[in-house]
mmCIF file with all atom_site columns, C-alpha atoms in Angstrom:
data_model
loop_
_atom_site.group_PDB
_atom_site.id
_atom_site.type_symbol
_atom_site.label_atom_id
_atom_site.label_alt_id
_atom_site.label_comp_id
_atom_site.label_asym_id
_atom_site.label_entity_id
_atom_site.label_seq_id
_atom_site.pdbx_PDB_ins_code
_atom_site.Cartn_x
_atom_site.Cartn_y
_atom_site.Cartn_z
_atom_site.occupancy
_atom_site.B_iso_or_equiv
_atom_site.pdbx_formal_charge
_atom_site.auth_seq_id
_atom_site.auth_comp_id
_atom_site.auth_asym_id
_atom_site.auth_atom_id
_atom_site.pdbx_PDB_model_num
ATOM 1   C CA . MET A 1 1   ? 4.693   -72.347 142.256 1.00 0.00 ? 195 MET A CA 1
ATOM 2   C CA . LYS A 1 2   ? 7.249   -75.138 141.908 1.00 0.00 ? 196 LYS A CA 1
ATOM 3   C CA . TRP A 1 3   ? 7.293   -74.678 138.135 1.00 0.00 ? 197 TRP A CA 1
ATOM 4   C CA . VAL A 1 4   ? 7.945   -70.941 138.553 1.00 0.00 ? 198 VAL A CA 1
ATOM 5   C CA . LYS A 1 5   ? 10.920  -71.619 140.833 1.00 0.00 ? 199 LYS A CA 1
ATOM 6   C CA . GLN A 1 6   ? 12.391  -74.190 138.442 1.00 0.00 ? 200 GLN A CA 1
ATOM 7   C CA . GLU A 1 7   ? 11.915  -71.897 135.452 1.00 0.00 ? 201 GLU A CA 1
ATOM 8   C CA . PHE A 1 8   ? 13.448  -68.958 137.336 1.00 0.00 ? 202 PHE A CA 1
ATOM 9   C CA . LEU A 1 9   ? 16.448  -71.025 138.438 1.00 0.00 ? 203 LEU A CA 1
ATOM 10  C CA . LYS A 1 10  ? 17.062  -72.315 134.923 1.00 0.00 ? 204 LYS A CA 1
ATOM 11  C CA . LYS A 1 11  ? 16.911  -68.833 133.372 1.00 0.00 ? 205 LYS A CA 1
ATOM 12  C CA . TRP A 1 12  ? 18.911  -67.247 136.191 1.00 0.00 ? 206 TRP A CA 1
ATOM 13  C CA . ILE A 1 13  ? 21.761  -69.761 135.871 1.00 0.00 ? 207 ILE A CA 1
ATOM 14  C CA . TRP A 1 14  ? 21.732  -69.329 132.099 1.00 0.00 ? 208 TRP A CA 1
ATOM 15  C CA . GLY A 1 15  ? 21.907  -65.545 132.546 1.00 0.00 ? 209 GLY A CA 1
ATOM 16  C CA . LEU A 1 16  ? 24.787  -65.775 135.008 1.00 0.00 ? 210 LEU A CA 1
ATOM 17  C CA . ARG A 1 17  ? 26.728  -68.031 132.632 1.00 0.00 ? 211 ARG A CA 1
ATOM 18  C CA . LYS A 1 18  ? 26.070  -65.702 129.705 1.00 0.00 ? 212 LYS A CA 1
ATOM 19  C CA . TYR A 1 19  ? 27.111  -62.673 131.742 1.00 0.00 ? 213 TYR A CA 1
ATOM 20  C CA . SER A 1 20  ? 30.307  -64.301 133.051 1.00 0.00 ? 214 SER A CA 1
ATOM 21  C CA . SER A 1 21  ? 31.292  -65.606 129.603 1.00 0.00 ? 215 SER A CA 1
ATOM 22  C CA . GLU A 1 22  ? 31.326  -62.044 128.275 1.00 0.00 ? 216 GLU A CA 1
ATOM 23  C CA . LYS A 1 23  ? 33.573  -60.787 131.077 1.00 0.00 ? 217 LYS A CA 1
ATOM 24  C CA . LYS A 1 24  ? 36.264  -63.152 132.284 1.00 0.00 ? 218 LYS A CA 1
ATOM 25  C CA . SER A 1 25  ? 37.480  -61.049 135.225 1.00 0.00 ? 219 SER A CA 1
ATOM 26  C CA . MET A 1 26  ? 34.870  -59.096 137.155 1.00 0.00 ? 220 MET A CA 1
ATOM 27  C CA . SER A 1 27  ? 35.195  -56.874 140.181 1.00 0.00 ? 221 SER A CA 1
ATOM 28  C CA . LEU A 1 28  ? 32.976  -57.408 143.216 1.00 0.00 ? 222 LEU A CA 1
ATOM 29  C CA . MET A 1 29  ? 30.607  -54.631 142.096 1.00 0.00 ? 223 MET A CA 1
ATOM 30  C CA . GLU A 1 30  ? 30.393  -56.086 138.589 1.00 0.00 ? 224 GLU A CA 1
ATOM 31  C CA . ARG A 1 31  ? 29.552  -59.525 140.033 1.00 0.00 ? 225 ARG A CA 1
ATOM 32  C CA . LYS A 1 32  ? 26.879  -57.983 142.246 1.00 0.00 ? 226 LYS A CA 1
ATOM 33  C CA . LYS A 1 33  ? 25.375  -56.224 139.228 1.00 0.00 ? 227 LYS A CA 1
ATOM 34  C CA . ALA A 1 34  ? 25.518  -59.410 137.151 1.00 0.00 ? 228 ALA A CA 1
ATOM 35  C CA . ILE A 1 35  ? 23.670  -61.364 139.843 1.00 0.00 ? 229 ILE A CA 1
ATOM 36  C CA . LYS A 1 36  ? 21.005  -58.676 140.208 1.00 0.00 ? 230 LYS A CA 1
ATOM 37  C CA . VAL A 1 37  ? 20.462  -58.071 136.495 1.00 0.00 ? 231 VAL A CA 1
ATOM 38  C CA . SER A 1 38  ? 20.337  -61.758 135.632 1.00 0.00 ? 232 SER A CA 1
ATOM 39  C CA . ALA A 1 39  ? 17.957  -62.450 138.562 1.00 0.00 ? 233 ALA A CA 1
ATOM 40  C CA . ASP A 1 40  ? 15.671  -59.567 137.546 1.00 0.00 ? 234 ASP A CA 1
ATOM 41  C CA . LEU A 1 41  ? 15.637  -60.636 133.919 1.00 0.00 ? 235 LEU A CA 1
ATOM 42  C CA . ALA A 1 42  ? 15.079  -64.288 134.801 1.00 0.00 ? 236 ALA A CA 1
ATOM 43  C CA . MET A 1 43  ? 12.177  -63.341 137.057 1.00 0.00 ? 237 MET A CA 1
ATOM 44  C CA . ALA A 1 44  ? 10.671  -61.045 134.404 1.00 0.00 ? 238 ALA A CA 1
ATOM 45  C CA . CYS A 1 45  ? 11.140  -63.623 131.656 1.00 0.00 ? 239 CYS A CA 1
ATOM 46  C CA . THR A 1 46  ? 9.511   -66.319 133.789 1.00 0.00 ? 240 THR A CA 1
ATOM 47  C CA . ARG A 1 47  ? 6.335   -64.214 133.718 1.00 0.00 ? 241 ARG A CA 1
ATOM 48  C CA . ASN A 1 48  ? 6.451   -64.319 129.875 1.00 0.00 ? 242 ASN A CA 1
ATOM 49  C CA . ASN A 1 49  ? 5.730   -60.588 129.446 1.00 0.00 ? 243 ASN A CA 1
ATOM 50  C CA . ARG A 1 50  ? 2.268   -61.046 130.944 1.00 0.00 ? 244 ARG A CA 1
ATOM 51  C CA . THR A 1 51  ? 2.728   -58.299 133.521 1.00 0.00 ? 245 THR A CA 1
ATOM 52  C CA . ARG A 1 52  ? 3.669   -54.668 133.271 1.00 0.00 ? 246 ARG A CA 1
ATOM 53  C CA . TRP A 1 53  ? 6.340   -54.954 135.964 1.00 0.00 ? 247 TRP A CA 1
ATOM 54  C CA . SER A 1 54  ? 8.098   -57.701 133.983 1.00 0.00 ? 248 SER A CA 1
ATOM 55  C CA . ARG A 1 55  ? 8.090   -55.574 130.833 1.00 0.00 ? 249 ARG A CA 1
ATOM 56  C CA . ALA A 1 56  ? 9.420   -52.618 132.864 1.00 0.00 ? 250 ALA A CA 1
ATOM 57  C CA . LEU A 1 57  ? 12.290  -54.722 134.273 1.00 0.00 ? 251 LEU A CA 1
ATOM 58  C CA . ILE A 1 58  ? 13.197  -55.898 130.774 1.00 0.00 ? 252 ILE A CA 1
ATOM 59  C CA . ALA A 1 59  ? 13.021  -52.345 129.419 1.00 0.00 ? 253 ALA A CA 1
ATOM 60  C CA . ASN A 1 60  ? 15.261  -51.040 132.221 1.00 0.00 ? 254 ASN A CA 1
ATOM 61  C CA . ALA A 1 61  ? 17.808  -53.790 131.607 1.00 0.00 ? 255 ALA A CA 1
ATOM 62  C CA . SER A 1 62  ? 17.803  -53.213 127.844 1.00 0.00 ? 256 SER A CA 1
ATOM 63  C CA . LYS A 1 63  ? 18.805  -49.566 128.401 1.00 0.00 ? 257 LYS A CA 1
ATOM 64  C CA . ASP A 1 64  ? 22.013  -50.729 130.092 1.00 0.00 ? 258 ASP A CA 1
ATOM 65  C CA . GLY A 1 65  ? 24.702  -51.502 127.534 1.00 0.00 ? 259 GLY A CA 1
ATOM 66  C CA . SER A 1 66  ? 26.372  -54.315 129.472 1.00 0.00 ? 260 SER A CA 1
ATOM 67  C CA . SER A 1 67  ? 23.186  -56.387 129.841 1.00 0.00 ? 261 SER A CA 1
ATOM 68  C CA . LYS A 1 68  ? 21.805  -55.679 126.370 1.00 0.00 ? 262 LYS A CA 1
ATOM 69  C CA . ILE A 1 69  ? 22.874  -59.043 124.859 1.00 0.00 ? 263 ILE A CA 1
ATOM 70  C CA . LEU A 1 70  ? 21.347  -60.947 127.754 1.00 0.00 ? 264 LEU A CA 1
ATOM 71  C CA . THR A 1 71  ? 18.119  -58.949 127.464 1.00 0.00 ? 265 THR A CA 1
ATOM 72  C CA . GLU A 1 72  ? 17.879  -59.461 123.706 1.00 0.00 ? 266 GLU A CA 1
ATOM 73  C CA . HIS A 1 73  ? 18.308  -63.218 124.033 1.00 0.00 ? 267 HIS A CA 1
ATOM 74  C CA . LEU A 1 74  ? 15.677  -63.455 126.770 1.00 0.00 ? 268 LEU A CA 1
ATOM 75  C CA . LEU A 1 75  ? 13.273  -61.358 124.700 1.00 0.00 ? 269 LEU A CA 1
ATOM 76  C CA . SER A 1 76  ? 13.734  -63.577 121.673 1.00 0.00 ? 270 SER A CA 1
ATOM 77  C CA . SER A 1 77  ? 12.901  -66.671 123.737 1.00 0.00 ? 271 SER A CA 1
ATOM 78  C CA . SER A 1 78  ? 9.879   -65.243 125.561 1.00 0.00 ? 272 SER A CA 1
ATOM 79  C CA . LEU A 1 79  ? 6.248   -65.138 124.519 1.00 0.00 ? 273 LEU A CA 1
ATOM 80  C CA . PRO A 1 80  ? 4.575   -62.124 122.862 1.00 0.00 ? 274 PRO A CA 1
ATOM 81  C CA . ILE A 1 81  ? 3.322   -59.324 125.094 1.00 0.00 ? 275 ILE A CA 1
ATOM 82  C CA . ARG A 1 82  ? -0.241  -59.590 126.340 1.00 0.00 ? 276 ARG A CA 1
ATOM 83  C CA . LYS A 1 83  ? -2.205  -56.680 127.744 1.00 0.00 ? 277 LYS A CA 1
ATOM 84  C CA . SER A 1 84  ? -3.251  -57.091 131.370 1.00 0.00 ? 278 SER A CA 1
ATOM 85  C CA . PHE A 1 85  ? -5.461  -54.006 131.644 1.00 0.00 ? 279 PHE A CA 1
ATOM 86  C CA . ASN A 1 86  ? -9.118  -54.661 132.408 1.00 0.00 ? 280 ASN A CA 1
ATOM 87  C CA . SER A 1 87  ? -11.239 -51.705 131.201 1.00 0.00 ? 281 SER A CA 1
ATOM 88  C CA . THR A 1 88  ? -14.488 -53.131 132.621 1.00 0.00 ? 282 THR A CA 1
ATOM 89  C CA . ARG A 1 89  ? -13.074 -53.054 136.147 1.00 0.00 ? 283 ARG A CA 1
ATOM 90  C CA . MET A 1 90  ? -11.855 -49.506 135.610 1.00 0.00 ? 284 MET A CA 1
ATOM 91  C CA . ARG A 1 91  ? -15.317 -48.343 134.483 1.00 0.00 ? 285 ARG A CA 1
ATOM 92  C CA . SER A 1 92  ? -16.978 -49.912 137.506 1.00 0.00 ? 286 SER A CA 1
ATOM 93  C CA . CYS A 1 93  ? -14.482 -48.192 139.819 1.00 0.00 ? 287 CYS A CA 1
ATOM 94  C CA . ARG A 1 94  ? -15.237 -44.835 138.198 1.00 0.00 ? 288 ARG A CA 1
ATOM 95  C CA . ASN A 1 95  ? -18.968 -45.426 138.637 1.00 0.00 ? 289 ASN A CA 1
ATOM 96  C CA . ILE A 1 96  ? -18.471 -46.148 142.328 1.00 0.00 ? 290 ILE A CA 1
ATOM 97  C CA . LEU A 1 97  ? -16.457 -42.953 142.725 1.00 0.00 ? 291 LEU A CA 1
ATOM 98  C CA . ARG A 1 98  ? -19.162 -40.897 140.984 1.00 0.00 ? 292 ARG A CA 1
ATOM 99  C CA . ARG A 1 99  ? -21.863 -42.309 143.247 1.00 0.00 ? 293 ARG A CA 1
ATOM 100 C CA . ASN A 1 100 ? -19.805 -41.574 146.363 1.00 0.00 ? 294 ASN A CA 1
ATOM 101 C CA . ARG A 1 101 ? -19.252 -37.960 145.350 1.00 0.00 ? 295 ARG A CA 1
ATOM 102 C CA . ALA A 1 102 ? -22.998 -37.331 145.122 1.00 0.00 ? 296 ALA A CA 1
ATOM 103 C CA . VAL A 1 103 ? -23.601 -38.284 148.770 1.00 0.00 ? 297 VAL A CA 1
ATOM 104 C CA . ARG A 1 104 ? -23.742 -35.361 151.271 1.00 0.00 ? 298 ARG A CA 1
ATOM 105 C CA . ARG A 1 105 ? -21.795 -35.844 154.494 1.00 0.00 ? 299 ARG A CA 1
ATOM 106 C CA . PRO A 1 106 ? -21.432 -33.884 157.725 1.00 0.00 ? 300 PRO A CA 1
ATOM 107 C CA . LYS A 1 107 ? -18.354 -31.620 157.985 1.00 0.00 ? 301 LYS A CA 1
ATOM 108 C CA . ASP A 1 108 ? -16.354 -33.850 160.344 1.00 0.00 ? 302 ASP A CA 1
ATOM 109 C CA . ARG A 1 109 ? -16.825 -36.808 158.017 1.00 0.00 ? 303 ARG A CA 1
ATOM 110 C CA . VAL A 1 110 ? -15.690 -34.651 155.113 1.00 0.00 ? 304 VAL A CA 1
ATOM 111 C CA . VAL A 1 111 ? -12.465 -33.766 156.960 1.00 0.00 ? 305 VAL A CA 1
ATOM 112 C CA . ALA A 1 112 ? -11.847 -37.421 157.870 1.00 0.00 ? 306 ALA A CA 1
ATOM 113 C CA . SER A 1 113 ? -12.570 -38.425 154.288 1.00 0.00 ? 307 SER A CA 1
ATOM 114 C CA . PHE A 1 114 ? -10.122 -35.782 153.004 1.00 0.00 ? 308 PHE A CA 1
ATOM 115 C CA . ILE A 1 115 ? -7.371  -36.997 155.348 1.00 0.00 ? 309 ILE A CA 1
ATOM 116 C CA . ALA A 1 116 ? -7.984  -40.633 154.381 1.00 0.00 ? 310 ALA A CA 1
ATOM 117 C CA . LYS A 1 117 ? -7.941  -39.736 150.699 1.00 0.00 ? 311 LYS A CA 1
ATOM 118 C CA . LYS A 1 118 ? -4.607  -37.900 151.060 1.00 0.00 ? 312 LYS A CA 1
ATOM 119 C CA . LEU A 1 119 ? -3.140  -40.848 152.979 1.00 0.00 ? 313 LEU A CA 1
ATOM 120 C CA . VAL A 1 120 ? -4.240  -43.278 150.267 1.00 0.00 ? 314 VAL A CA 1
ATOM 121 C CA . GLN A 1 121 ? -2.775  -41.009 147.572 1.00 0.00 ? 315 GLN A CA 1
ATOM 122 C CA . LYS A 1 122 ? 0.534   -40.807 149.434 1.00 0.00 ? 316 LYS A CA 1
ATOM 123 C CA . ARG A 1 123 ? 0.759   -44.573 149.869 1.00 0.00 ? 317 ARG A CA 1
ATOM 124 C CA . THR A 1 124 ? -0.254  -45.154 146.264 1.00 0.00 ? 318 THR A CA 1
ATOM 125 C CA . ARG A 1 125 ? 2.541   -42.856 145.074 1.00 0.00 ? 319 ARG A CA 1
ATOM 126 C CA . ARG A 1 126 ? 5.001   -44.750 147.276 1.00 0.00 ? 320 ARG A CA 1
ATOM 127 C CA . LEU A 1 127 ? 3.829   -48.111 145.938 1.00 0.00 ? 321 LEU A CA 1
ATOM 128 C CA . LYS A 1 128 ? 4.112   -46.857 142.357 1.00 0.00 ? 322 LYS A CA 1
ATOM 129 C CA . SER A 1 129 ? 7.712   -45.845 143.034 1.00 0.00 ? 323 SER A CA 1
ATOM 130 C CA . LEU A 1 130 ? 8.564   -49.316 144.392 1.00 0.00 ? 324 LEU A CA 1
ATOM 131 C CA . LEU A 1 131 ? 7.014   -51.392 141.600 1.00 0.00 ? 325 LEU A CA 1
ATOM 132 C CA . PRO A 1 132 ? 8.932   -51.537 138.294 1.00 0.00 ? 326 PRO A CA 1
ATOM 133 C CA . GLY A 1 133 ? 6.844   -49.602 135.782 1.00 0.00 ? 327 GLY A CA 1
ATOM 134 C CA . GLY A 1 134 ? 4.385   -48.653 138.531 1.00 0.00 ? 328 GLY A CA 1
ATOM 135 C CA . GLU A 1 135 ? 4.489   -44.940 137.812 1.00 0.00 ? 329 GLU A CA 1
ATOM 136 C CA . PHE A 1 136 ? 2.609   -45.588 134.550 1.00 0.00 ? 330 PHE A CA 1
ATOM 137 C CA . MET A 1 137 ? -0.155  -47.748 136.073 1.00 0.00 ? 331 MET A CA 1
ATOM 138 C CA . ASP A 1 138 ? -3.642  -46.875 137.147 1.00 0.00 ? 332 ASP A CA 1
ATOM 139 C CA . ASP A 1 139 ? -4.648  -47.708 140.717 1.00 0.00 ? 333 ASP A CA 1
ATOM 140 C CA . VAL A 1 140 ? -6.641  -50.835 139.831 1.00 0.00 ? 334 VAL A CA 1
ATOM 141 C CA . SER A 1 141 ? -3.883  -52.573 137.892 1.00 0.00 ? 335 SER A CA 1
ATOM 142 C CA . LEU A 1 142 ? -1.312  -51.356 140.431 1.00 0.00 ? 336 LEU A CA 1
ATOM 143 C CA . VAL A 1 143 ? -2.769  -53.659 143.090 1.00 0.00 ? 337 VAL A CA 1
ATOM 144 C CA . ASP A 1 144 ? -2.888  -56.684 140.755 1.00 0.00 ? 338 ASP A CA 1
ATOM 145 C CA . GLU A 1 145 ? 0.645   -56.077 139.506 1.00 0.00 ? 339 GLU A CA 1
ATOM 146 C CA . THR A 1 146 ? 1.974   -55.571 143.035 1.00 0.00 ? 340 THR A CA 1
ATOM 147 C CA . LEU A 1 147 ? 0.524   -58.872 144.215 1.00 0.00 ? 341 LEU A CA 1
ATOM 148 C CA . ASP A 1 148 ? 2.028   -60.689 141.248 1.00 0.00 ? 342 ASP A CA 1
ATOM 149 C CA . TYR A 1 149 ? 5.396   -58.981 141.782 1.00 0.00 ? 343 TYR A CA 1
ATOM 150 C CA . ILE A 1 150 ? 5.428   -59.983 145.461 1.00 0.00 ? 344 ILE A CA 1
ATOM 151 C CA . GLN A 1 151 ? 4.756   -63.617 144.529 1.00 0.00 ? 345 GLN A CA 1
ATOM 152 C CA . SER A 1 152 ? 7.616   -63.555 142.048 1.00 0.00 ? 346 SER A CA 1
ATOM 153 C CA . LEU A 1 153 ? 9.971   -61.965 144.580 1.00 0.00 ? 347 LEU A CA 1
ATOM 154 C CA . ARG A 1 154 ? 9.068   -64.640 147.130 1.00 0.00 ? 348 ARG A CA 1
ATOM 155 C CA . ALA A 1 155 ? 9.858   -67.378 144.617 1.00 0.00 ? 349 ALA A CA 1
ATOM 156 C CA . GLN A 1 156 ? 13.155  -65.661 143.796 1.00 0.00 ? 350 GLN A CA 1
ATOM 157 C CA . VAL A 1 157 ? 14.106  -65.445 147.486 1.00 0.00 ? 351 VAL A CA 1
ATOM 158 C CA . GLU A 1 158 ? 13.236  -69.113 148.082 1.00 0.00 ? 352 GLU A CA 1
ATOM 159 C CA . VAL A 1 159 ? 15.376  -70.231 145.153 1.00 0.00 ? 353 VAL A CA 1
ATOM 160 C CA . MET A 1 160 ? 18.293  -68.103 146.319 1.00 0.00 ? 354 MET A CA 1
ATOM 161 C CA . ARG A 1 161 ? 17.970  -69.460 149.870 1.00 0.00 ? 355 ARG A CA 1
ATOM 162 C CA . CYS A 1 162 ? 18.050  -73.018 148.542 1.00 0.00 ? 356 CYS A CA 1
ATOM 163 C CA . LEU A 1 163 ? 21.204  -72.237 146.572 1.00 0.00 ? 357 LEU A CA 1
ATOM 164 C CA . VAL A 1 164 ? 22.893  -70.720 149.614 1.00 0.00 ? 358 VAL A CA 1
ATOM 165 C CA . THR A 1 165 ? 21.939  -73.717 151.762 1.00 0.00 ? 359 THR A CA 1
ATOM 166 C CA . ALA A 1 166 ? 23.195  -76.134 149.116 1.00 0.00 ? 360 ALA A CA 1
ATOM 167 C CA . SER A 1 167 ? 26.485  -74.270 148.731 1.00 0.00 ? 361 SER A CA 1
ATOM 168 C CA . GLU A 1 168 ? 26.979  -74.170 152.531 1.00 0.00 ? 362 GLU A CA 1
ATOM 169 C CA . LEU A 1 169 ? 26.438  -77.942 152.689 1.00 0.00 ? 363 LEU A CA 1
ATOM 170 C CA . MET A 1 170 ? 28.987  -78.457 149.930 1.00 0.00 ? 364 MET A CA 1
ATOM 171 C CA . ILE A 1 171 ? 31.543  -76.326 151.792 1.00 0.00 ? 365 ILE A CA 1
ATOM 172 C CA . LEU A 1 172 ? 30.946  -78.029 155.150 1.00 0.00 ? 366 LEU A CA 1
ATOM 173 C CA . SER A 1 173 ? 31.063  -81.575 153.825 1.00 0.00 ? 367 SER A CA 1
ATOM 174 C CA . PRO A 1 174 ? 33.665  -81.779 151.032 1.00 0.00 ? 368 PRO A CA 1
ATOM 175 C CA . SER A 1 175 ? 33.862  -85.117 149.269 1.00 0.00 ? 369 SER A CA 1
#
């Protein structure tokens, strides 16, 4: 995890420098966007295109004209894309679903099962909307990608907290 944080910090700082060198005077909103875009790209690039969410973040950033140069440079320095889809797991999930459909249940269990199924579908749709690129994922890879995305977000937050703490210490104790 320490390596991920160091790699993220290095790429994030590089991205911020690249962004600020292109625009000498930025408004508050432009600075906010620069911080967010460079943090997203640094986080996605740290994953080396191994996850769908990282590829989705890079694709979203490459659509934006102002962050296109930054995106292109990060893409040229990252590793080739690897597929993360596991078809064997998907087949086994389908087999489980087929077996469960064949079982007869009493009516009250059918109603409870219907309600639970609708609740799971609703939450799955919500999760797909929160995860970059999630709307194009099947349910099995959605869980794996979400867990990986959460780990990356945690690392990003920890790095940003360390930077804030360090900058506060520098302000409080000037040399």
